[in-house]
mmCIF file of C-alpha atoms in Angstrom:
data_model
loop_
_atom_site.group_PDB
_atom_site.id
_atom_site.type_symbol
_atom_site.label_atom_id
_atom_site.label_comp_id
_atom_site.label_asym_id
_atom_site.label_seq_id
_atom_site.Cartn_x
_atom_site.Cartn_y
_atom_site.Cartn_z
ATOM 1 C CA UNK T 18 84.405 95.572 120.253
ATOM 2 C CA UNK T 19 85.865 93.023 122.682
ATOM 3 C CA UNK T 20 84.250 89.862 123.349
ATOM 4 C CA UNK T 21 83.532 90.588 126.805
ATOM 5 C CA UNK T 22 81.402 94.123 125.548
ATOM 6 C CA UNK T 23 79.798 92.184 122.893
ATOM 7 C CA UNK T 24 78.553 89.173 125.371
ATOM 8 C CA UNK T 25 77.360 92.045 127.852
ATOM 9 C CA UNK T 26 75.490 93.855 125.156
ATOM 10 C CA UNK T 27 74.013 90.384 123.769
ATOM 11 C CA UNK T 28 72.782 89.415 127.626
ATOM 12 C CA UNK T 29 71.260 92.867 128.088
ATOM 13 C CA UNK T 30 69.227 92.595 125.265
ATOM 14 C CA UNK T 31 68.579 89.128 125.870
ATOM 15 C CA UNK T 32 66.805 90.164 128.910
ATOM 16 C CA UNK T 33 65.074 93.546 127.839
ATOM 17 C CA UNK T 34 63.366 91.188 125.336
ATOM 18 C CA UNK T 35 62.010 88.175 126.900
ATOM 19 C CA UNK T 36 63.844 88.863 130.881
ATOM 20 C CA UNK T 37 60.327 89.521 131.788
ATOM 21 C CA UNK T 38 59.159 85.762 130.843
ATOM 22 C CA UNK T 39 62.557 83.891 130.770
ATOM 23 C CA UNK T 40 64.078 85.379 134.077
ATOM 24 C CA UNK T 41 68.025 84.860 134.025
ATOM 25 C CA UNK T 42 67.998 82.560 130.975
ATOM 26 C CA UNK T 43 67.426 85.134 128.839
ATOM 27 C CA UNK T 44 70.531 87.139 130.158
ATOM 28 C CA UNK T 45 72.648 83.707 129.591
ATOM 29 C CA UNK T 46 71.442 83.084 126.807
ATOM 30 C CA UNK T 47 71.399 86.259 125.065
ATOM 31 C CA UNK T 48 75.219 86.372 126.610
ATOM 32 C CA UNK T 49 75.842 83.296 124.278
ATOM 33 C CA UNK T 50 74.402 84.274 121.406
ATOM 34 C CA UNK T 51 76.343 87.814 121.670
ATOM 35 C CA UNK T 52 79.438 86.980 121.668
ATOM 36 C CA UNK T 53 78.902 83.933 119.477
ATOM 37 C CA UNK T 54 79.981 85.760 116.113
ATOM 38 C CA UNK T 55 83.492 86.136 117.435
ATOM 39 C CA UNK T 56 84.054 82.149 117.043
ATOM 40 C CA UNK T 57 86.089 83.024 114.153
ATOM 41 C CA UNK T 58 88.590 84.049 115.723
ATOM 42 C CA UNK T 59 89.281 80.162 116.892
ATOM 43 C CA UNK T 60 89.609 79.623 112.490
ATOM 44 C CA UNK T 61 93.267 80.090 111.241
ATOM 45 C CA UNK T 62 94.250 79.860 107.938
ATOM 46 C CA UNK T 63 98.110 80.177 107.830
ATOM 47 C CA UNK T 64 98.463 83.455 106.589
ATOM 48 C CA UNK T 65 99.036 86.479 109.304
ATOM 49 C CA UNK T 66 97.103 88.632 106.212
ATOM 50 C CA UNK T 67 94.451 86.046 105.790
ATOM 51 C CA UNK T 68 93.732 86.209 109.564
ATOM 52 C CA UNK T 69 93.382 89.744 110.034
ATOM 53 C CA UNK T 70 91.201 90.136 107.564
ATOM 54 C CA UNK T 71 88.901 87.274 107.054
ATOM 55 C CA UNK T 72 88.064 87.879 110.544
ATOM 56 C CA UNK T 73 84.507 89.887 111.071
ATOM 57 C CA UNK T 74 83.938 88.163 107.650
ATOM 58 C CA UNK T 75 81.293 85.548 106.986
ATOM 59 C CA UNK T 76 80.453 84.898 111.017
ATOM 60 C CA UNK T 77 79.352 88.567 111.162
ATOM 61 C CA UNK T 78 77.277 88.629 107.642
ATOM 62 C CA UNK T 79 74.085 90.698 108.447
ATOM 63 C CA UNK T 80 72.868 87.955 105.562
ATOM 64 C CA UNK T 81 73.789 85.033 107.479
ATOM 65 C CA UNK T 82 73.144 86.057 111.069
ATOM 66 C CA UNK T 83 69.383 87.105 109.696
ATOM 67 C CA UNK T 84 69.297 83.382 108.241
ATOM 68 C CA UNK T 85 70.458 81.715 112.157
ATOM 69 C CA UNK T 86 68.042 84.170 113.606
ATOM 70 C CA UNK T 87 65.255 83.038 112.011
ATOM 71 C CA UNK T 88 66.035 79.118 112.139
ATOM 72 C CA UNK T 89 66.431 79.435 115.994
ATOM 73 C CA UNK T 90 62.904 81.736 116.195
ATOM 74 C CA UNK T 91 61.524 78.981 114.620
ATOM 75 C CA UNK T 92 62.784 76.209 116.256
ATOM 76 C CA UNK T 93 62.301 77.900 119.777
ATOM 77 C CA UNK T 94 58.339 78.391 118.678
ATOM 78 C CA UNK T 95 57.868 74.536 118.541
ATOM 79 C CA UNK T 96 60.833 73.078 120.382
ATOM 80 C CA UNK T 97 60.956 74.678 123.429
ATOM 81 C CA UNK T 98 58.492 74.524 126.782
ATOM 82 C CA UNK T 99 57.492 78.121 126.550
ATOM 83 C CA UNK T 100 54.947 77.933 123.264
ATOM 84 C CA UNK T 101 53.385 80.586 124.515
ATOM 85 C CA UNK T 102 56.063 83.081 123.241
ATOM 86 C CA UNK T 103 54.893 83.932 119.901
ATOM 87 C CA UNK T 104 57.463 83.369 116.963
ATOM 88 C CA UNK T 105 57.698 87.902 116.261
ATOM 89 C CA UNK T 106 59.060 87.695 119.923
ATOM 90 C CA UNK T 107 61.311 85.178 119.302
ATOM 91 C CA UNK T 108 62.548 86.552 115.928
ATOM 92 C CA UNK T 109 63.388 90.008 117.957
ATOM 93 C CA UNK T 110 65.112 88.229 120.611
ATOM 94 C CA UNK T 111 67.792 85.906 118.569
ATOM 95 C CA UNK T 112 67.514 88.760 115.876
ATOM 96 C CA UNK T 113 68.998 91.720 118.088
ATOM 97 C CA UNK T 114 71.327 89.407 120.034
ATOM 98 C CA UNK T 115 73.080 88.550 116.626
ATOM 99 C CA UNK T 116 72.486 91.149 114.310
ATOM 100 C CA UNK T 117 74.032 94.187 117.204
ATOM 101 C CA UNK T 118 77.004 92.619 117.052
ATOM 102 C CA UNK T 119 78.178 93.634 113.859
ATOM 103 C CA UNK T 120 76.886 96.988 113.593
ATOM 104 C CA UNK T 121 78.494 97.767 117.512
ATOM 105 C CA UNK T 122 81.874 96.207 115.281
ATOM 106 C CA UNK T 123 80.972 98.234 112.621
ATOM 107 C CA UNK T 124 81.641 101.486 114.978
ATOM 108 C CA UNK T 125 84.859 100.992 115.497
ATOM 109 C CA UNK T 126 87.889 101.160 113.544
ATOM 110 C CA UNK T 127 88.568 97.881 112.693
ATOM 111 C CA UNK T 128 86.689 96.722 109.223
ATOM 112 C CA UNK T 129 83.123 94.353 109.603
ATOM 113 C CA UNK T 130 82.045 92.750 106.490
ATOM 114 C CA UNK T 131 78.590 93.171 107.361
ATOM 115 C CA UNK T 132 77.627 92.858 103.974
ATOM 116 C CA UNK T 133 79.817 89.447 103.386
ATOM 117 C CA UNK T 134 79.875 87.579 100.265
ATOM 118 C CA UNK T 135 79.372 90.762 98.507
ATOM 119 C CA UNK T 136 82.682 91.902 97.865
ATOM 120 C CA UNK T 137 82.470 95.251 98.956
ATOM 121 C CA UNK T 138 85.367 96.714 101.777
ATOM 122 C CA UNK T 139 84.525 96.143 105.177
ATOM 123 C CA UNK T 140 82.229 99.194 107.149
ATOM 124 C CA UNK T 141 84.158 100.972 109.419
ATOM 125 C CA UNK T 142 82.351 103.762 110.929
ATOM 126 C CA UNK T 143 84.343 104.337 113.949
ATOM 127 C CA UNK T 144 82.395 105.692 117.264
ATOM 128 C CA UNK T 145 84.183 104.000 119.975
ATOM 129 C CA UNK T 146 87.348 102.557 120.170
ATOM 130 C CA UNK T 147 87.607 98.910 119.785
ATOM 131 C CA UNK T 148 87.605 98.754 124.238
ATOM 132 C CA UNK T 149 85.409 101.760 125.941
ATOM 133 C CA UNK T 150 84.526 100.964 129.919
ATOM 134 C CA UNK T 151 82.121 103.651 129.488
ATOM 135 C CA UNK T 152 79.878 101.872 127.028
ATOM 136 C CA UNK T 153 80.704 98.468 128.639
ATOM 137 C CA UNK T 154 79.660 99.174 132.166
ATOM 138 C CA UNK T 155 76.007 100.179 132.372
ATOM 139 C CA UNK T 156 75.478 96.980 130.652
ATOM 140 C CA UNK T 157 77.862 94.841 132.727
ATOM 141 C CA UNK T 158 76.415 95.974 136.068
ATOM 142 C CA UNK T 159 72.482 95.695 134.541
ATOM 143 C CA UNK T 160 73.320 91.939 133.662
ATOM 144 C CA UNK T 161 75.347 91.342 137.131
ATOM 145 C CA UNK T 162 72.027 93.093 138.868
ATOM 146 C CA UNK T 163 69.514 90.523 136.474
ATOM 147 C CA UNK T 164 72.110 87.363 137.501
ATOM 148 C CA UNK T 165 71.602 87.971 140.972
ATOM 149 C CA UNK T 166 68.384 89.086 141.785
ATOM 150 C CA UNK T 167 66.249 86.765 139.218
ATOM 151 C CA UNK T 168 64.713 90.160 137.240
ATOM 152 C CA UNK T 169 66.336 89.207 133.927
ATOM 153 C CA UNK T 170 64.300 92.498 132.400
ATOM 154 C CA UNK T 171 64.951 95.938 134.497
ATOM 155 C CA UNK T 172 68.046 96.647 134.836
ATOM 156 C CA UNK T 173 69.327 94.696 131.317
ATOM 157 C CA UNK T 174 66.798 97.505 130.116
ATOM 158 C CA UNK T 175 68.418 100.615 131.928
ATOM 159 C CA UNK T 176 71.761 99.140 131.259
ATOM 160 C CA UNK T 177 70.842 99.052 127.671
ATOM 161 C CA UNK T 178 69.423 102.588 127.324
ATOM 162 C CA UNK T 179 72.500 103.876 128.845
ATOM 163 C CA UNK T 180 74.808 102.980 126.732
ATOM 164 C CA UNK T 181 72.583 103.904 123.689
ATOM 165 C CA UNK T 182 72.824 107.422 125.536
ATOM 166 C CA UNK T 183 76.704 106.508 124.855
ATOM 167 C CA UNK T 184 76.607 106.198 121.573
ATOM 168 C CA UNK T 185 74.757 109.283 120.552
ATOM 169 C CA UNK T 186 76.924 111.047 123.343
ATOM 170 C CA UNK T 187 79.940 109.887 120.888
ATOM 171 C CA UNK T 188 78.276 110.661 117.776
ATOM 172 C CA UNK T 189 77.922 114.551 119.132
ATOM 173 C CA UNK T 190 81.488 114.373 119.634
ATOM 174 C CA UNK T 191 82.481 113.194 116.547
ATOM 175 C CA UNK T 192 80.036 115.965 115.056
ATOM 176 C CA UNK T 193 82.050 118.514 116.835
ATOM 177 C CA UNK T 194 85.221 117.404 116.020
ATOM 178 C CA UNK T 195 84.651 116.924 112.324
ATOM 179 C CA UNK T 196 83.342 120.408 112.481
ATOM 180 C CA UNK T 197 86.483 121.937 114.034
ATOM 181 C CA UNK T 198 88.553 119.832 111.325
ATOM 182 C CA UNK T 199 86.882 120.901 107.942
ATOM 183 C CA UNK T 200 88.608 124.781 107.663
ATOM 184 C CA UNK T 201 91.296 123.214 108.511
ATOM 185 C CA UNK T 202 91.751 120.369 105.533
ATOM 186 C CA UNK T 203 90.170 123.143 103.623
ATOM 187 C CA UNK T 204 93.297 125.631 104.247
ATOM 188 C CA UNK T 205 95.549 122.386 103.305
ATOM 189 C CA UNK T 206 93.314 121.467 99.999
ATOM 190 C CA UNK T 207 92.502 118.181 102.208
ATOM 191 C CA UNK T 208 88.768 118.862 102.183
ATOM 192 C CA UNK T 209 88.318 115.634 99.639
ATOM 193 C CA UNK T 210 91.060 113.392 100.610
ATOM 194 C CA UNK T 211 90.336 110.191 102.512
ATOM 195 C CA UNK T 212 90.065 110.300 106.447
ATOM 196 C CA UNK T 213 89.298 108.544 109.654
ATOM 197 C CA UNK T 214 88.005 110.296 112.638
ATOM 198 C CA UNK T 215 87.856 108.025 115.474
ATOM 199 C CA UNK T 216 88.216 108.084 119.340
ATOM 200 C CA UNK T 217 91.831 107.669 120.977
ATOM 201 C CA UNK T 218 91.456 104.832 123.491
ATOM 202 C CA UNK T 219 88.895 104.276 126.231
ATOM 203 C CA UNK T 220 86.942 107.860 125.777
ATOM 204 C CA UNK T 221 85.506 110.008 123.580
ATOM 205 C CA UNK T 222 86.572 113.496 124.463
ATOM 206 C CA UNK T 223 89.818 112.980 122.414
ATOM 207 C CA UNK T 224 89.648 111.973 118.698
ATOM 208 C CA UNK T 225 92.294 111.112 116.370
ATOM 209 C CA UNK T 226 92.253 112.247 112.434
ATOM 210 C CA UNK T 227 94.284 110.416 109.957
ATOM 211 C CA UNK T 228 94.116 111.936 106.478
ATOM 212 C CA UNK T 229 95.843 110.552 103.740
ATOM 213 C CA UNK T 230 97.654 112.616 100.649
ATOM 214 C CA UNK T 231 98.931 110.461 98.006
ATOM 215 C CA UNK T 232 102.659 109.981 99.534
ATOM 216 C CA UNK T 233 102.308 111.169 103.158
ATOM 217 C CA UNK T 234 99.094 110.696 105.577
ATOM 218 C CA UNK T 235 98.332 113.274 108.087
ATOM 219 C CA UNK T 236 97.529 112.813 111.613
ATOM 220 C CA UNK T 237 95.987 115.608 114.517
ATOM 221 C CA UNK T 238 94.169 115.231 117.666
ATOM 222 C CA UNK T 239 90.947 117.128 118.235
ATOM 223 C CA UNK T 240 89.358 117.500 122.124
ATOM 224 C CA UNK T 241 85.916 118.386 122.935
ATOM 225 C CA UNK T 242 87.311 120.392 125.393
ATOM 226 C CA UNK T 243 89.643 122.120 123.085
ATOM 227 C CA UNK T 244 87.083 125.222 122.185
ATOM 228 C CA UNK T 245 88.290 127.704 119.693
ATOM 229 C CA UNK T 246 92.244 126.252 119.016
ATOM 230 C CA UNK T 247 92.134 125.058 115.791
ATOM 231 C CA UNK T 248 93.880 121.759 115.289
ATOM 232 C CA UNK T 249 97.492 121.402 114.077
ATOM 233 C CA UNK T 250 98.764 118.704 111.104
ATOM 234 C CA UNK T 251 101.694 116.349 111.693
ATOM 235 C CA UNK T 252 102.494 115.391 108.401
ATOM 236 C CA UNK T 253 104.350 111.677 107.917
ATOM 237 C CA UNK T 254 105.373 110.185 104.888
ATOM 238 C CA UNK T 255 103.706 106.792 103.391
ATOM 239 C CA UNK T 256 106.597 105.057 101.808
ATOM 240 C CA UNK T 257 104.001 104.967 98.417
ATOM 241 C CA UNK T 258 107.098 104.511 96.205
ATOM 242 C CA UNK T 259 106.801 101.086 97.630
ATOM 243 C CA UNK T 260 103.035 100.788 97.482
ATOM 244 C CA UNK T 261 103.000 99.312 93.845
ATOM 245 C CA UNK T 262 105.253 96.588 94.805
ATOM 246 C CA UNK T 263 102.911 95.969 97.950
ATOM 247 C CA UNK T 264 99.879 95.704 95.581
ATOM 248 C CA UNK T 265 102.010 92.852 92.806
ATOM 249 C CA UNK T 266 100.958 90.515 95.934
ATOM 250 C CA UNK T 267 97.991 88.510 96.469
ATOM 251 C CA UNK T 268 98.124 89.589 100.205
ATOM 252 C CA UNK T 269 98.891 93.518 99.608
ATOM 253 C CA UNK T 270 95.779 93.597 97.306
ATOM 254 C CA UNK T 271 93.977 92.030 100.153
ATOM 255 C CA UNK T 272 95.454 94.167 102.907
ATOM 256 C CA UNK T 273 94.717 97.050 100.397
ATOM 257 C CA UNK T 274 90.971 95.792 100.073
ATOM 258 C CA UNK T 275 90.316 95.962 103.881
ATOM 259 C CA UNK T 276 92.384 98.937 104.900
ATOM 260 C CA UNK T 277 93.138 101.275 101.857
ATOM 261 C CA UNK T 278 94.196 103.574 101.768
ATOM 262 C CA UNK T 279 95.688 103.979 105.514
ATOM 263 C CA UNK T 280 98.460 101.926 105.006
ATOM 264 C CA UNK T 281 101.843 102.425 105.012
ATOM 265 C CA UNK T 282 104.440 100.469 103.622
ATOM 266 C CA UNK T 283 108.704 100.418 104.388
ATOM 267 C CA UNK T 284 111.403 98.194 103.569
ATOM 268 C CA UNK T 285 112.970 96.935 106.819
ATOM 269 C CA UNK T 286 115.935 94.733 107.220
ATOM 270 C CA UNK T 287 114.852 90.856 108.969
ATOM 271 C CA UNK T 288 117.429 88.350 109.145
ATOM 272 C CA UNK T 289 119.556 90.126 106.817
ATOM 273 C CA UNK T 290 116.703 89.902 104.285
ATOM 274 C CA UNK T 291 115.163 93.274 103.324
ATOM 275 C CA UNK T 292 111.918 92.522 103.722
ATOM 276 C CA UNK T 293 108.838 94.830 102.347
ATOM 277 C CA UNK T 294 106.149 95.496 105.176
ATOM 278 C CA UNK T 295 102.773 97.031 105.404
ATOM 279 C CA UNK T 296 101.391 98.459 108.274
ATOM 280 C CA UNK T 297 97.731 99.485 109.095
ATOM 281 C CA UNK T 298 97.709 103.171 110.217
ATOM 282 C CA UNK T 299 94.077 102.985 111.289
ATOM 283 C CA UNK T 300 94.682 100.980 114.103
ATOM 284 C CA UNK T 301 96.637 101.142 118.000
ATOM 285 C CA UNK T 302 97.974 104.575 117.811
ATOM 286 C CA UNK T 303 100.803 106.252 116.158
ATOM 287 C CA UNK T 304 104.538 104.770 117.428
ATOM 288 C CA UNK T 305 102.137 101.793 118.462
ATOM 289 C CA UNK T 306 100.615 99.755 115.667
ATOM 290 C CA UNK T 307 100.164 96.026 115.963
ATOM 291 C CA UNK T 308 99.144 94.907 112.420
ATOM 292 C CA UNK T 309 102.283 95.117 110.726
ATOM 293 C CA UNK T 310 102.629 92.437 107.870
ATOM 294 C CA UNK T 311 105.636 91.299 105.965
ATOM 295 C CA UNK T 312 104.805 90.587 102.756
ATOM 296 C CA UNK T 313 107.398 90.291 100.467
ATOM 297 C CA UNK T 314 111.530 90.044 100.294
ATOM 298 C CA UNK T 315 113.716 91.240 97.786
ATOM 299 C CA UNK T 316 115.789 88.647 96.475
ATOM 300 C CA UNK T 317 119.222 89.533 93.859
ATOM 301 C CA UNK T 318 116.964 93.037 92.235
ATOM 302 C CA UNK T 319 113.443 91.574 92.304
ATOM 303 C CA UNK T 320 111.080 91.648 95.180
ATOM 304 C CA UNK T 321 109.322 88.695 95.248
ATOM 305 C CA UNK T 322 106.329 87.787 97.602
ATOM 306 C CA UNK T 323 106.499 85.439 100.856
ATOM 307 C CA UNK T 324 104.185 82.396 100.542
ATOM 308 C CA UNK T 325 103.164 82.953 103.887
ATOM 309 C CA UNK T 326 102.918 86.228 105.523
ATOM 310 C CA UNK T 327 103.770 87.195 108.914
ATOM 311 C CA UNK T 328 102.458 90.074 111.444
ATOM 312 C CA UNK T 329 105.528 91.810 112.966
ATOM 313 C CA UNK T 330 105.553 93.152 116.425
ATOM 314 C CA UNK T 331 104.413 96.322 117.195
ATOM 315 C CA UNK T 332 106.288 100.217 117.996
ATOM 316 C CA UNK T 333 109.152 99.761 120.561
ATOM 317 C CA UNK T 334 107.593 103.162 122.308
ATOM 318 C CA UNK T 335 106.814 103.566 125.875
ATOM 319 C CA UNK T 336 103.087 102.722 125.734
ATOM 320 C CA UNK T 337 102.316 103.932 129.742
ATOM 321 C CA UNK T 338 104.208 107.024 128.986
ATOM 322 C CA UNK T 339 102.237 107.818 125.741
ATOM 323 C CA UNK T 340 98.364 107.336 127.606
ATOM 324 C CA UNK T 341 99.740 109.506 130.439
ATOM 325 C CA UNK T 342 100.070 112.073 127.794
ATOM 326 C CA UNK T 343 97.144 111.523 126.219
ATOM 327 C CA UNK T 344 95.095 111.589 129.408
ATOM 328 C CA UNK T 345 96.718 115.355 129.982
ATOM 329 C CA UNK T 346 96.499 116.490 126.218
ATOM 330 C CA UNK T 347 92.036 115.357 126.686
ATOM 331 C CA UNK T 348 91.733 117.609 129.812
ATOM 332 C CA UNK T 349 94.219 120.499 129.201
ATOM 333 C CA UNK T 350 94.189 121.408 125.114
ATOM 334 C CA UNK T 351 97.491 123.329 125.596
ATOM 335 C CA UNK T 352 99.804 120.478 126.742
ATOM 336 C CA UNK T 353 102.163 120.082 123.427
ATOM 337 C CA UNK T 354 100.973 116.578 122.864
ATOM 338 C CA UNK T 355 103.491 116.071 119.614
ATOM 339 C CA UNK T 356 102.498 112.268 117.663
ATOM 340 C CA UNK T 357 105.770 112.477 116.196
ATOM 341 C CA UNK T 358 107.044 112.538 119.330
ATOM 342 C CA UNK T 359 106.031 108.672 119.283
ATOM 343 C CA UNK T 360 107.119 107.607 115.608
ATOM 344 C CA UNK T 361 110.516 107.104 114.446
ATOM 345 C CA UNK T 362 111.994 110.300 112.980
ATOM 346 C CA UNK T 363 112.613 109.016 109.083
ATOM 347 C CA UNK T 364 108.918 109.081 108.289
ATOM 348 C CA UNK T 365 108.455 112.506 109.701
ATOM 349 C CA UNK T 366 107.641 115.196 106.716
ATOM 350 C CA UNK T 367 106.354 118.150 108.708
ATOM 351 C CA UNK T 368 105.260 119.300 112.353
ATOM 352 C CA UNK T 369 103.970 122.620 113.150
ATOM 353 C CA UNK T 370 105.895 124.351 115.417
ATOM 354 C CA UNK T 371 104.758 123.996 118.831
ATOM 355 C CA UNK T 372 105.876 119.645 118.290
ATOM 356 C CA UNK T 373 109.416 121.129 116.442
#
């Protein structure tokens, strides 16, 4: 989630736990320690691959946020004016601050290596999209509410609760939407193939399904509002021919490691160089996907890997005109909402025919 969302969330635990005895420093504080795992951000290491995805690496370890937790619990019991707060309180209060920040990342899209140094691929468990007012607010206005009037506990607490209610609201959702997608993949011979199900941006009455098939990836929207229409493919290709040439790099095994097997890859012409790039179809929406990476040119018949990669810009689409249509296709199912309406033509495969 975004920083601001994860600093809310970290204050309105901050003061559910000890708002009652700390009053407002327990919202500021908690604030702090929220959004305190994001720091990494500020790290670059000269790679556009290595950036992407060593971030929501070690700073968001469950492993090493459980080790801080428990230095400052201790060094709060004996350090600090209020003794009287026993170290268990403590423990809860830098422990949830931390620790929720990871697992909140965790339900979104974008990998958290929650389980860092084991080299296992990053969770991704998507819930909410990576920036959802409707979880941020009740916590926002809870903390604005403790700032103000000096009760750093009751209305962190209802804040809190609310967007718990959130959570499981989007949970349902997904639930439902799954549901209405499984007789579908199983008409298709999908029903094992790999897939994300996650919410199109800011809500979560509209979900996006990406499915990929070897050499294309599929891609359907599915409303909680839709009711008995059954969703509809758009079928895209990959560009897997180039896949193996993607995964001779360093950085394409890496890129492969966090976002396999939504990727797609494309040979695109830069500075009169033809230049191999990879982009990750899990994130931004289709026509509109910021982590594109270049990672390798072909030089005389060889293609031979950049020592530095670089992230490309994103989709040249009208963004404003897109999330008009999206707003329409979550409230009226029948609007003819076509994604390949959004992405160039060459990698469409197939379109039912309402989008033809």
């Amino acid at each position: 989630m975004d920083s601001l969302t994860q600093a809310a969330l970290g204050a309105a635990i901050g003061g559910t736990v000890l708002g009652r005895r700390l009053g407002r420093r327990a919202v500021l504080v908690g604030a702090v320690l929220g959004t305190l795992p994001d720091l990494d951000v500020l790290i670059d290491y000269g790679d556009a691959v290595a950036n992407v995805t060593q971030h929501r690496g070690f700073s968001h370890s469950l492993f090493m946020l459980a080790g801080l937790a428990t230095t400052l619990a201790l060094l709060s019991r004996w350090l600090t004016p209020w003794r009287d707060i026993g170290a268990g309180r403590w423990l809860a209060f830098f422990g949830l601050c931390l620790l929720t920040h990871p697992l909140l990342d965790a339900l979104t899209a974008y990998g958290t290596q929650i389980w860092w140094p084991l080299a296992v691929r990053p969770a991704a468990e998507p819930l909410v999209f990576i920036i959802d007012p409707f979880f941020s607010l009740p916590l926002l206005i809870g903390i604005i509410i403790a700032i103000f009037t000096g009760n750093g506990r009751r209305a962190p607490a209802w804040g809190l609760t609310l967007s718990c209610v959130y959570l499981v609201a989007a949970l349902g959702a997904k639930s439902l939407v799954e549901h209405r997608l499984e007789p579908v993949l199983a008409e298709r011979g999908l029903t094992a193939a790999p897939r994300m199900v996650q919410p199109t941006p800011f809500n979560i009455l509209l979900w996006r399904a990406t499915i990929v098939d070897d050499e294309h990836y599929h891609e359907t929207l599915v409303g909680v509002l839709d009711g008995s229409r059954p969703p509809q493919l758009e079928t895209f290709s990959r560009g897997a021919a180039l896949e193996p040439v993607a995964q001779d790099t360093a950085a394409g095994k890496r890129l492969d490691w966090f976002a396999g097997p939504f990727l797609r890859y494309e040979s695109v012409n830069l500075g009169n160089r033809q230049t191999l790039m990879a982009t990750d179809l899990r994130l931004g929406f289709p026509g509109f996907h910021p982590f594109n990476f270049a990672l390798a040119e072909r030089q005389s018949d060889r293609w031979q890997p950049l020592a530095t990669t670089r992230q490309l810009p994103a989709g040249e689409g009208d963004r404003r005109d897109a999330m008009r249509h999206l707003v329409e296709r979550m409230f009226a199912p029948d609007v003819g909402f076509c994604l390949s309406d959004h992405i160039a033509s060459h990698w469409v495969v197939r379109v039912p025919p309402r989008c033809g």
